[in-house]
């Protein structure tokens, strides 16, 4: 498989959680720490965390890089541009994920990246692979061509802050639930696709912890 990087978006405002999601304790680490561990376990290198300017981050696994998003309060489009730019030319593909998916499994990450690798062989124009789970596009658990840093930044400079609109302008390959679960490794590791369970508030977090213990 072609080399791929991991980009973790950790700079959200976390208003509904009531505290910084990235620093929320999870299984002996934190949400951002666990996300970095999963990406490393999936073989991604480098792993880059995008934080808000001045945002204090908890301890991160060895080798994880941090870049600050220089454009405050502009949402995930700005963070996506910063993360892809930080990866630069070190990997042609970047798996981009929010820090609030505590049940993310490395098998799902690998499957998504592998789909973009395969698509690039069949269709060199393909730019993004986005899983579609529970009828929702998982734009922040998706594989992007790292070279999209420039067009994402250009869209932001033109005033576009809606991630769905930005991604919709690219050549997207949608990855269905059935296609994810056709992979026997994914089917064994995450048969319910709980990888895409995001936590926005303390209630979500409690339910995810219960699922994690199960």
JSON list of C-alpha atoms in Angstrom, two decimals:
[
{"chain": "A", "resi": 1, "resn": "UNK", "atom": "CA", "xyz": [0.00, 0.00, 0.00]},
{"chain": "A", "resi": 2, "resn": "UNK", "atom": "CA", "xyz": [1.19, 3.50, -0.78]},
{"chain": "A", "resi": 3, "resn": "UNK", "atom": "CA", "xyz": [2.48, 5.46, 2.19]},
{"chain": "A", "resi": 4, "resn": "UNK", "atom": "CA", "xyz": [-0.17, 7.46, 4.00]},
{"chain": "A", "resi": 5, "resn": "UNK", "atom": "CA", "xyz": [-0.17, 10.02, 6.78]},
{"chain": "A", "resi": 6, "resn": "UNK", "atom": "CA", "xyz": [-2.63, 10.56, 9.60]},
{"chain": "A", "resi": 7, "resn": "UNK", "atom": "CA", "xyz": [-4.14, 13.95, 10.35]},
{"chain": "A", "resi": 8, "resn": "UNK", "atom": "CA", "xyz": [-6.08, 14.44, 13.59]},
{"chain": "A", "resi": 9, "resn": "UNK", "atom": "CA", "xyz": [-8.25, 17.54, 13.87]},
{"chain": "A", "resi": 10, "resn": "UNK", "atom": "CA", "xyz": [-8.22, 18.50, 17.56]},
{"chain": "A", "resi": 11, "resn": "UNK", "atom": "CA", "xyz": [-8.99, 22.21, 17.58]},
{"chain": "A", "resi": 12, "resn": "UNK", "atom": "CA", "xyz": [-12.78, 22.22, 17.83]},
{"chain": "A", "resi": 13, "resn": "UNK", "atom": "CA", "xyz": [-14.48, 24.42, 20.41]},
{"chain": "A", "resi": 14, "resn": "UNK", "atom": "CA", "xyz": [-16.18, 21.46, 22.21]},
{"chain": "A", "resi": 15, "resn": "UNK", "atom": "CA", "xyz": [-19.07, 23.63, 23.42]},
{"chain": "A", "resi": 16, "resn": "UNK", "atom": "CA", "xyz": [-21.49, 20.75, 23.99]},
{"chain": "A", "resi": 17, "resn": "UNK", "atom": "CA", "xyz": [-18.89, 18.63, 25.79]},
{"chain": "A", "resi": 18, "resn": "UNK", "atom": "CA", "xyz": [-18.17, 21.46, 28.22]},
{"chain": "A", "resi": 19, "resn": "UNK", "atom": "CA", "xyz": [-14.42, 20.86, 28.08]},
{"chain": "A", "resi": 20, "resn": "UNK", "atom": "CA", "xyz": [-11.78, 20.32, 25.43]},
{"chain": "A", "resi": 21, "resn": "UNK", "atom": "CA", "xyz": [-12.61, 17.02, 23.72]},
{"chain": "A", "resi": 22, "resn": "UNK", "atom": "CA", "xyz": [-8.99, 16.34, 22.87]},
{"chain": "A", "resi": 23, "resn": "UNK", "atom": "CA", "xyz": [-8.07, 16.18, 26.56]},
{"chain": "A", "resi": 24, "resn": "UNK", "atom": "CA", "xyz": [-11.01, 14.01, 27.69]},
{"chain": "A", "resi": 25, "resn": "UNK", "atom": "CA", "xyz": [-9.67, 10.89, 29.45]},
{"chain": "A", "resi": 26, "resn": "UNK", "atom": "CA", "xyz": [-10.11, 7.64, 27.57]},
{"chain": "A", "resi": 27, "resn": "UNK", "atom": "CA", "xyz": [-8.73, 4.20, 28.43]},
{"chain": "A", "resi": 28, "resn": "UNK", "atom": "CA", "xyz": [-5.56, 5.35, 30.14]},
{"chain": "A", "resi": 29, "resn": "UNK", "atom": "CA", "xyz": [-4.92, 8.13, 27.66]},
{"chain": "A", "resi": 30, "resn": "UNK", "atom": "CA", "xyz": [-7.08, 10.87, 26.12]},
{"chain": "A", "resi": 31, "resn": "UNK", "atom": "CA", "xyz": [-9.32, 11.10, 23.09]},
{"chain": "A", "resi": 32, "resn": "UNK", "atom": "CA", "xyz": [-6.58, 12.72, 21.03]},
{"chain": "A", "resi": 33, "resn": "UNK", "atom": "CA", "xyz": [-3.97, 10.30, 22.36]},
{"chain": "A", "resi": 34, "resn": "UNK", "atom": "CA", "xyz": [-6.07, 7.27, 21.49]},
{"chain": "A", "resi": 35, "resn": "UNK", "atom": "CA", "xyz": [-6.80, 8.58, 18.01]},
{"chain": "A", "resi": 36, "resn": "UNK", "atom": "CA", "xyz": [-3.07, 9.02, 17.40]},
{"chain": "A", "resi": 37, "resn": "UNK", "atom": "CA", "xyz": [-2.43, 5.48, 18.66]},
{"chain": "A", "resi": 38, "resn": "UNK", "atom": "CA", "xyz": [-5.02, 4.03, 16.28]},
{"chain": "A", "resi": 39, "resn": "UNK", "atom": "CA", "xyz": [-3.55, 5.84, 13.29]},
{"chain": "A", "resi": 40, "resn": "UNK", "atom": "CA", "xyz": [-0.06, 4.66, 14.18]},
{"chain": "A", "resi": 41, "resn": "UNK", "atom": "CA", "xyz": [-1.38, 1.10, 14.58]},
{"chain": "A", "resi": 42, "resn": "UNK", "atom": "CA", "xyz": [-2.85, 1.41, 11.08]},
{"chain": "A", "resi": 43, "resn": "UNK", "atom": "CA", "xyz": [0.66, 2.10, 9.77]},
{"chain": "A", "resi": 44, "resn": "UNK", "atom": "CA", "xyz": [0.20, 5.81, 9.06]},
{"chain": "A", "resi": 45, "resn": "UNK", "atom": "CA", "xyz": [3.30, 8.00, 9.17]},
{"chain": "A", "resi": 46, "resn": "UNK", "atom": "CA", "xyz": [3.63, 10.80, 9.99]},
{"chain": "A", "resi": 47, "resn": "UNK", "atom": "CA", "xyz": [0.75, 11.39, 12.38]},
{"chain": "A", "resi": 48, "resn": "UNK", "atom": "CA", "xyz": [-0.03, 15.10, 12.70]},
{"chain": "A", "resi": 49, "resn": "UNK", "atom": "CA", "xyz": [-2.35, 16.73, 15.22]},
{"chain": "A", "resi": 50, "resn": "UNK", "atom": "CA", "xyz": [-3.88, 20.04, 14.17]},
{"chain": "A", "resi": 51, "resn": "UNK", "atom": "CA", "xyz": [-4.64, 22.22, 17.19]},
{"chain": "A", "resi": 52, "resn": "UNK", "atom": "CA", "xyz": [-6.09, 25.68, 17.60]},
{"chain": "A", "resi": 53, "resn": "UNK", "atom": "CA", "xyz": [-3.52, 28.41, 18.11]},
{"chain": "A", "resi": 54, "resn": "UNK", "atom": "CA", "xyz": [-2.46, 28.40, 21.74]},
{"chain": "A", "resi": 55, "resn": "UNK", "atom": "CA", "xyz": [-4.52, 25.29, 22.55]},
{"chain": "A", "resi": 56, "resn": "UNK", "atom": "CA", "xyz": [-2.86, 23.23, 25.30]},
{"chain": "A", "resi": 57, "resn": "UNK", "atom": "CA", "xyz": [-2.69, 19.57, 24.32]},
{"chain": "A", "resi": 58, "resn": "UNK", "atom": "CA", "xyz": [-2.27, 16.59, 26.65]},
{"chain": "A", "resi": 59, "resn": "UNK", "atom": "CA", "xyz": [0.74, 14.32, 26.28]},
{"chain": "A", "resi": 60, "resn": "UNK", "atom": "CA", "xyz": [0.86, 12.64, 22.88]},
{"chain": "A", "resi": 61, "resn": "UNK", "atom": "CA", "xyz": [2.45, 9.38, 21.76]},
{"chain": "A", "resi": 62, "resn": "UNK", "atom": "CA", "xyz": [6.09, 9.55, 20.75]},
{"chain": "A", "resi": 63, "resn": "UNK", "atom": "CA", "xyz": [6.69, 10.80, 17.23]},
{"chain": "A", "resi": 64, "resn": "UNK", "atom": "CA", "xyz": [3.37, 12.60, 16.83]},
{"chain": "A", "resi": 65, "resn": "UNK", "atom": "CA", "xyz": [3.73, 16.06, 15.31]},
{"chain": "A", "resi": 66, "resn": "UNK", "atom": "CA", "xyz": [1.65, 19.10, 16.19]},
{"chain": "A", "resi": 67, "resn": "UNK", "atom": "CA", "xyz": [0.77, 22.00, 13.93]},
{"chain": "A", "resi": 68, "resn": "UNK", "atom": "CA", "xyz": [-1.30, 24.99, 14.97]},
{"chain": "A", "resi": 69, "resn": "UNK", "atom": "CA", "xyz": [-4.11, 26.16, 12.75]},
{"chain": "A", "resi": 70, "resn": "UNK", "atom": "CA", "xyz": [-3.23, 29.83, 12.24]},
{"chain": "A", "resi": 71, "resn": "UNK", "atom": "CA", "xyz": [-6.80, 30.78, 11.35]},
{"chain": "A", "resi": 72, "resn": "UNK", "atom": "CA", "xyz": [-8.97, 30.70, 14.50]},
{"chain": "A", "resi": 73, "resn": "UNK", "atom": "CA", "xyz": [-12.67, 29.85, 14.51]},
{"chain": "A", "resi": 74, "resn": "UNK", "atom": "CA", "xyz": [-12.87, 28.96, 10.81]},
{"chain": "A", "resi": 75, "resn": "UNK", "atom": "CA", "xyz": [-13.84, 25.36, 11.45]},
{"chain": "A", "resi": 76, "resn": "UNK", "atom": "CA", "xyz": [-12.76, 22.07, 9.89]},
{"chain": "A", "resi": 77, "resn": "UNK", "atom": "CA", "xyz": [-11.98, 23.46, 6.43]},
{"chain": "A", "resi": 78, "resn": "UNK", "atom": "CA", "xyz": [-9.16, 25.59, 7.84]},
{"chain": "A", "resi": 79, "resn": "UNK", "atom": "CA", "xyz": [-7.94, 22.70, 9.98]},
{"chain": "A", "resi": 80, "resn": "UNK", "atom": "CA", "xyz": [-8.02, 20.34, 6.99]},
{"chain": "A", "resi": 81, "resn": "UNK", "atom": "CA", "xyz": [-5.93, 22.75, 4.94]},
{"chain": "A", "resi": 82, "resn": "UNK", "atom": "CA", "xyz": [-3.42, 23.13, 7.77]},
{"chain": "A", "resi": 83, "resn": "UNK", "atom": "CA", "xyz": [-3.13, 19.38, 8.31]},
{"chain": "A", "resi": 84, "resn": "UNK", "atom": "CA", "xyz": [-2.62, 18.50, 4.67]},
{"chain": "A", "resi": 85, "resn": "UNK", "atom": "CA", "xyz": [-0.09, 21.30, 4.34]},
{"chain": "A", "resi": 86, "resn": "UNK", "atom": "CA", "xyz": [1.81, 19.98, 7.37]},
{"chain": "A", "resi": 87, "resn": "UNK", "atom": "CA", "xyz": [2.08, 16.54, 5.78]},
{"chain": "A", "resi": 88, "resn": "UNK", "atom": "CA", "xyz": [3.45, 18.18, 2.64]},
{"chain": "A", "resi": 89, "resn": "UNK", "atom": "CA", "xyz": [5.17, 15.82, 0.21]},
{"chain": "A", "resi": 90, "resn": "UNK", "atom": "CA", "xyz": [5.91, 13.11, 2.79]},
{"chain": "A", "resi": 91, "resn": "UNK", "atom": "CA", "xyz": [2.89, 10.99, 1.89]},
{"chain": "A", "resi": 92, "resn": "UNK", "atom": "CA", "xyz": [0.56, 11.14, -1.12]},
{"chain": "A", "resi": 93, "resn": "UNK", "atom": "CA", "xyz": [-2.50, 10.21, 0.94]},
{"chain": "A", "resi": 94, "resn": "UNK", "atom": "CA", "xyz": [-3.70, 11.50, 4.30]},
{"chain": "A", "resi": 95, "resn": "UNK", "atom": "CA", "xyz": [-6.35, 9.88, 6.47]},
{"chain": "A", "resi": 96, "resn": "UNK", "atom": "CA", "xyz": [-8.11, 12.81, 8.13]},
{"chain": "A", "resi": 97, "resn": "UNK", "atom": "CA", "xyz": [-10.12, 12.23, 11.30]},
{"chain": "A", "resi": 98, "resn": "UNK", "atom": "CA", "xyz": [-11.73, 14.26, 14.04]},
{"chain": "A", "resi": 99, "resn": "UNK", "atom": "CA", "xyz": [-10.58, 13.59, 17.58]},
{"chain": "A", "resi": 100, "resn": "UNK", "atom": "CA", "xyz": [-14.06, 12.64, 18.79]},
{"chain": "A", "resi": 101, "resn": "UNK", "atom": "CA", "xyz": [-14.31, 9.09, 17.37]},
{"chain": "A", "resi": 102, "resn": "UNK", "atom": "CA", "xyz": [-13.10, 7.08, 20.37]},
{"chain": "A", "resi": 103, "resn": "UNK", "atom": "CA", "xyz": [-14.18, 3.70, 18.93]},
{"chain": "A", "resi": 104, "resn": "UNK", "atom": "CA", "xyz": [-12.21, 4.13, 15.70]},
{"chain": "A", "resi": 105, "resn": "UNK", "atom": "CA", "xyz": [-10.54, 0.88, 14.67]},
{"chain": "A", "resi": 106, "resn": "UNK", "atom": "CA", "xyz": [-7.27, 0.59, 12.77]},
{"chain": "A", "resi": 107, "resn": "UNK", "atom": "CA", "xyz": [-8.83, -1.92, 10.35]},
{"chain": "A", "resi": 108, "resn": "UNK", "atom": "CA", "xyz": [-11.36, 0.69, 9.22]},
{"chain": "A", "resi": 109, "resn": "UNK", "atom": "CA", "xyz": [-8.58, 3.23, 8.73]},
{"chain": "A", "resi": 110, "resn": "UNK", "atom": "CA", "xyz": [-6.54, 0.81, 6.63]},
{"chain": "A", "resi": 111, "resn": "UNK", "atom": "CA", "xyz": [-9.58, -0.15, 4.54]},
{"chain": "A", "resi": 112, "resn": "UNK", "atom": "CA", "xyz": [-10.38, 3.49, 3.75]},
{"chain": "A", "resi": 113, "resn": "UNK", "atom": "CA", "xyz": [-6.81, 4.30, 2.76]},
{"chain": "A", "resi": 114, "resn": "UNK", "atom": "CA", "xyz": [-6.58, 1.13, 0.67]},
{"chain": "A", "resi": 115, "resn": "UNK", "atom": "CA", "xyz": [-9.70, 2.15, -1.23]},
{"chain": "A", "resi": 116, "resn": "UNK", "atom": "CA", "xyz": [-8.12, 5.44, -2.27]},
{"chain": "A", "resi": 117, "resn": "UNK", "atom": "CA", "xyz": [-4.95, 3.62, -3.30]},
{"chain": "A", "resi": 118, "resn": "UNK", "atom": "CA", "xyz": [-7.02, 1.26, -5.48]},
{"chain": "A", "resi": 119, "resn": "UNK", "atom": "CA", "xyz": [-9.07, 4.11, -6.90]},
{"chain": "A", "resi": 120, "resn": "UNK", "atom": "CA", "xyz": [-5.93, 5.98, -7.90]},
{"chain": "A", "resi": 121, "resn": "UNK", "atom": "CA", "xyz": [-4.85, 2.98, -9.95]},
{"chain": "A", "resi": 122, "resn": "UNK", "atom": "CA", "xyz": [-8.21, 2.74, -11.71]},
{"chain": "A", "resi": 123, "resn": "UNK", "atom": "CA", "xyz": [-8.91, 6.47, -11.86]},
{"chain": "A", "resi": 124, "resn": "UNK", "atom": "CA", "xyz": [-5.93, 8.80, -11.29]},
{"chain": "A", "resi": 125, "resn": "UNK", "atom": "CA", "xyz": [-8.37, 11.68, -11.00]},
{"chain": "A", "resi": 126, "resn": "UNK", "atom": "CA", "xyz": [-9.93, 10.38, -7.79]},
{"chain": "A", "resi": 127, "resn": "UNK", "atom": "CA", "xyz": [-9.19, 12.73, -4.88]},
{"chain": "A", "resi": 128, "resn": "UNK", "atom": "CA", "xyz": [-11.12, 11.62, -1.81]},
{"chain": "A", "resi": 129, "resn": "UNK", "atom": "CA", "xyz": [-12.64, 8.42, -0.42]},
{"chain": "A", "resi": 130, "resn": "UNK", "atom": "CA", "xyz": [-15.48, 9.10, 2.01]},
{"chain": "A", "resi": 131, "resn": "UNK", "atom": "CA", "xyz": [-17.32, 6.35, 3.92]},
{"chain": "A", "resi": 132, "resn": "UNK", "atom": "CA", "xyz": [-21.11, 6.68, 3.91]},
{"chain": "A", "resi": 133, "resn": "UNK", "atom": "CA", "xyz": [-22.37, 5.24, 7.20]},
{"chain": "A", "resi": 134, "resn": "UNK", "atom": "CA", "xyz": [-25.92, 5.47, 8.53]},
{"chain": "A", "resi": 135, "resn": "UNK", "atom": "CA", "xyz": [-26.67, 7.71, 5.52]},
{"chain": "A", "resi": 136, "resn": "UNK", "atom": "CA", "xyz": [-24.10, 10.26, 6.69]},
{"chain": "A", "resi": 137, "resn": "UNK", "atom": "CA", "xyz": [-20.93, 11.13, 4.77]},
{"chain": "A", "resi": 138, "resn": "UNK", "atom": "CA", "xyz": [-18.02, 10.64, 7.14]},
{"chain": "A", "resi": 139, "resn": "UNK", "atom": "CA", "xyz": [-15.98, 13.60, 5.91]},
{"chain": "A", "resi": 140, "resn": "UNK", "atom": "CA", "xyz": [-13.81, 13.59, 9.03]},
{"chain": "A", "resi": 141, "resn": "UNK", "atom": "CA", "xyz": [-12.95, 9.92, 8.85]},
{"chain": "A", "resi": 142, "resn": "UNK", "atom": "CA", "xyz": [-11.90, 9.89, 5.21]},
{"chain": "A", "resi": 143, "resn": "UNK", "atom": "CA", "xyz": [-8.87, 9.51, 2.96]},
{"chain": "A", "resi": 144, "resn": "UNK", "atom": "CA", "xyz": [-7.71, 12.59, 1.04]},
{"chain": "A", "resi": 145, "resn": "UNK", "atom": "CA", "xyz": [-5.00, 13.17, -1.50]},
{"chain": "A", "resi": 146, "resn": "UNK", "atom": "CA", "xyz": [-2.49, 15.28, 0.39]},
{"chain": "A", "resi": 147, "resn": "UNK", "atom": "CA", "xyz": [-2.09, 17.55, -2.64]},
{"chain": "A", "resi": 148, "resn": "UNK", "atom": "CA", "xyz": [-5.58, 18.90, -1.92]},
{"chain": "A", "resi": 149, "resn": "UNK", "atom": "CA", "xyz": [-4.01, 21.26, 0.64]},
{"chain": "A", "resi": 150, "resn": "UNK", "atom": "CA", "xyz": [-3.84, 24.04, -1.94]},
{"chain": "A", "resi": 151, "resn": "UNK", "atom": "CA", "xyz": [-7.40, 23.82, -3.31]},
{"chain": "A", "resi": 152, "resn": "UNK", "atom": "CA", "xyz": [-8.82, 23.50, 0.21]},
{"chain": "A", "resi": 153, "resn": "UNK", "atom": "CA", "xyz": [-6.93, 26.63, 1.23]},
{"chain": "A", "resi": 154, "resn": "UNK", "atom": "CA", "xyz": [-8.13, 28.41, -1.91]},
{"chain": "A", "resi": 155, "resn": "UNK", "atom": "CA", "xyz": [-11.75, 27.52, -1.14]},
{"chain": "A", "resi": 156, "resn": "UNK", "atom": "CA", "xyz": [-11.31, 28.87, 2.38]},
{"chain": "A", "resi": 157, "resn": "UNK", "atom": "CA", "xyz": [-9.75, 32.07, 1.08]},
{"chain": "A", "resi": 158, "resn": "UNK", "atom": "CA", "xyz": [-12.76, 32.48, -1.19]},
{"chain": "A", "resi": 159, "resn": "UNK", "atom": "CA", "xyz": [-15.00, 32.40, 1.88]},
{"chain": "A", "resi": 160, "resn": "UNK", "atom": "CA", "xyz": [-16.18, 28.76, 1.83]},
{"chain": "A", "resi": 161, "resn": "UNK", "atom": "CA", "xyz": [-16.23, 27.33, 5.36]},
{"chain": "A", "resi": 162, "resn": "UNK", "atom": "CA", "xyz": [-18.63, 24.43, 4.76]},
{"chain": "A", "resi": 163, "resn": "UNK", "atom": "CA", "xyz": [-16.67, 21.19, 4.64]},
{"chain": "A", "resi": 164, "resn": "UNK", "atom": "CA", "xyz": [-19.32, 19.37, 2.64]},
{"chain": "A", "resi": 165, "resn": "UNK", "atom": "CA", "xyz": [-19.26, 22.06, -0.05]},
{"chain": "A", "resi": 166, "resn": "UNK", "atom": "CA", "xyz": [-15.47, 21.99, -0.25]},
{"chain": "A", "resi": 167, "resn": "UNK", "atom": "CA", "xyz": [-15.28, 18.20, -0.50]},
{"chain": "A", "resi": 168, "resn": "UNK", "atom": "CA", "xyz": [-18.19, 18.15, -2.95]},
{"chain": "A", "resi": 169, "resn": "UNK", "atom": "CA", "xyz": [-16.05, 20.07, -5.43]},
{"chain": "A", "resi": 170, "resn": "UNK", "atom": "CA", "xyz": [-13.55, 17.19, -5.56]},
{"chain": "A", "resi": 171, "resn": "UNK", "atom": "CA", "xyz": [-13.70, 13.80, -7.26]},
{"chain": "A", "resi": 172, "resn": "UNK", "atom": "CA", "xyz": [-15.15, 11.69, -4.45]},
{"chain": "A", "resi": 173, "resn": "UNK", "atom": "CA", "xyz": [-15.42, 7.92, -4.18]},
{"chain": "A", "resi": 174, "resn": "UNK", "atom": "CA", "xyz": [-18.15, 6.94, -1.72]},
{"chain": "A", "resi": 175, "resn": "UNK", "atom": "CA", "xyz": [-17.48, 3.85, 0.39]},
{"chain": "A", "resi": 176, "resn": "UNK", "atom": "CA", "xyz": [-20.66, 2.13, 1.54]},
{"chain": "A", "resi": 177, "resn": "UNK", "atom": "CA", "xyz": [-21.23, 0.14, 4.73]},
{"chain": "A", "resi": 178, "resn": "UNK", "atom": "CA", "xyz": [-21.49, -3.06, 2.69]},
{"chain": "A", "resi": 179, "resn": "UNK", "atom": "CA", "xyz": [-18.17, -2.34, 1.01]},
{"chain": "A", "resi": 180, "resn": "UNK", "atom": "CA", "xyz": [-16.50, -1.70, 4.35]},
{"chain": "A", "resi": 181, "resn": "UNK", "atom": "CA", "xyz": [-17.87, -4.93, 5.78]},
{"chain": "A", "resi": 182, "resn": "UNK", "atom": "CA", "xyz": [-16.92, -6.92, 2.69]},
{"chain": "A", "resi": 183, "resn": "UNK", "atom": "CA", "xyz": [-13.42, -6.72, 4.11]},
{"chain": "A", "resi": 184, "resn": "UNK", "atom": "CA", "xyz": [-13.15, -9.72, 6.48]},
{"chain": "A", "resi": 185, "resn": "UNK", "atom": "CA", "xyz": [-10.72, -7.88, 8.74]},
{"chain": "A", "resi": 186, "resn": "UNK", "atom": "CA", "xyz": [-13.11, -4.96, 9.18]},
{"chain": "A", "resi": 187, "resn": "UNK", "atom": "CA", "xyz": [-16.04, -7.35, 9.62]},
{"chain": "A", "resi": 188, "resn": "UNK", "atom": "CA", "xyz": [-14.18, -9.13, 12.41]},
{"chain": "A", "resi": 189, "resn": "UNK", "atom": "CA", "xyz": [-12.79, -6.03, 14.12]},
{"chain": "A", "resi": 190, "resn": "UNK", "atom": "CA", "xyz": [-15.81, -3.73, 13.87]},
{"chain": "A", "resi": 191, "resn": "UNK", "atom": "CA", "xyz": [-18.93, -5.58, 12.67]},
{"chain": "A", "resi": 192, "resn": "UNK", "atom": "CA", "xyz": [-21.27, -2.77, 13.80]},
{"chain": "A", "resi": 193, "resn": "UNK", "atom": "CA", "xyz": [-19.05, -0.01, 12.40]},
{"chain": "A", "resi": 194, "resn": "UNK", "atom": "CA", "xyz": [-18.92, 1.69, 15.78]},
{"chain": "A", "resi": 195, "resn": "UNK", "atom": "CA", "xyz": [-15.76, 3.38, 14.52]},
{"chain": "A", "resi": 196, "resn": "UNK", "atom": "CA", "xyz": [-18.02, 6.17, 13.30]},
{"chain": "A", "resi": 197, "resn": "UNK", "atom": "CA", "xyz": [-19.58, 6.88, 16.70]},
{"chain": "A", "resi": 198, "resn": "UNK", "atom": "CA", "xyz": [-18.74, 10.47, 17.53]},
{"chain": "A", "resi": 199, "resn": "UNK", "atom": "CA", "xyz": [-19.05, 12.03, 20.97]},
{"chain": "A", "resi": 200, "resn": "UNK", "atom": "CA", "xyz": [-20.39, 15.55, 21.22]},
{"chain": "A", "resi": 201, "resn": "UNK", "atom": "CA", "xyz": [-21.56, 15.75, 24.82]},
{"chain": "A", "resi": 202, "resn": "UNK", "atom": "CA", "xyz": [-21.14, 13.88, 28.14]},
{"chain": "A", "resi": 203, "resn": "UNK", "atom": "CA", "xyz": [-24.06, 11.58, 27.33]},
{"chain": "A", "resi": 204, "resn": "UNK", "atom": "CA", "xyz": [-22.46, 10.50, 24.05]},
{"chain": "A", "resi": 205, "resn": "UNK", "atom": "CA", "xyz": [-19.21, 9.94, 25.91]},
{"chain": "A", "resi": 206, "resn": "UNK", "atom": "CA", "xyz": [-20.83, 7.74, 28.55]},
{"chain": "A", "resi": 207, "resn": "UNK", "atom": "CA", "xyz": [-22.53, 5.59, 25.89]},
{"chain": "A", "resi": 208, "resn": "UNK", "atom": "CA", "xyz": [-19.27, 5.23, 23.97]},
{"chain": "A", "resi": 209, "resn": "UNK", "atom": "CA", "xyz": [-17.48, 4.15, 27.14]},
{"chain": "A", "resi": 210, "resn": "UNK", "atom": "CA", "xyz": [-20.13, 1.51, 27.73]},
{"chain": "A", "resi": 211, "resn": "UNK", "atom": "CA", "xyz": [-19.68, 0.23, 24.18]},
{"chain": "A", "resi": 212, "resn": "UNK", "atom": "CA", "xyz": [-15.90, 0.23, 24.60]},
{"chain": "A", "resi": 213, "resn": "UNK", "atom": "CA", "xyz": [-16.13, -1.92, 27.74]},
{"chain": "A", "resi": 214, "resn": "UNK", "atom": "CA", "xyz": [-18.46, -4.33, 25.97]}
]
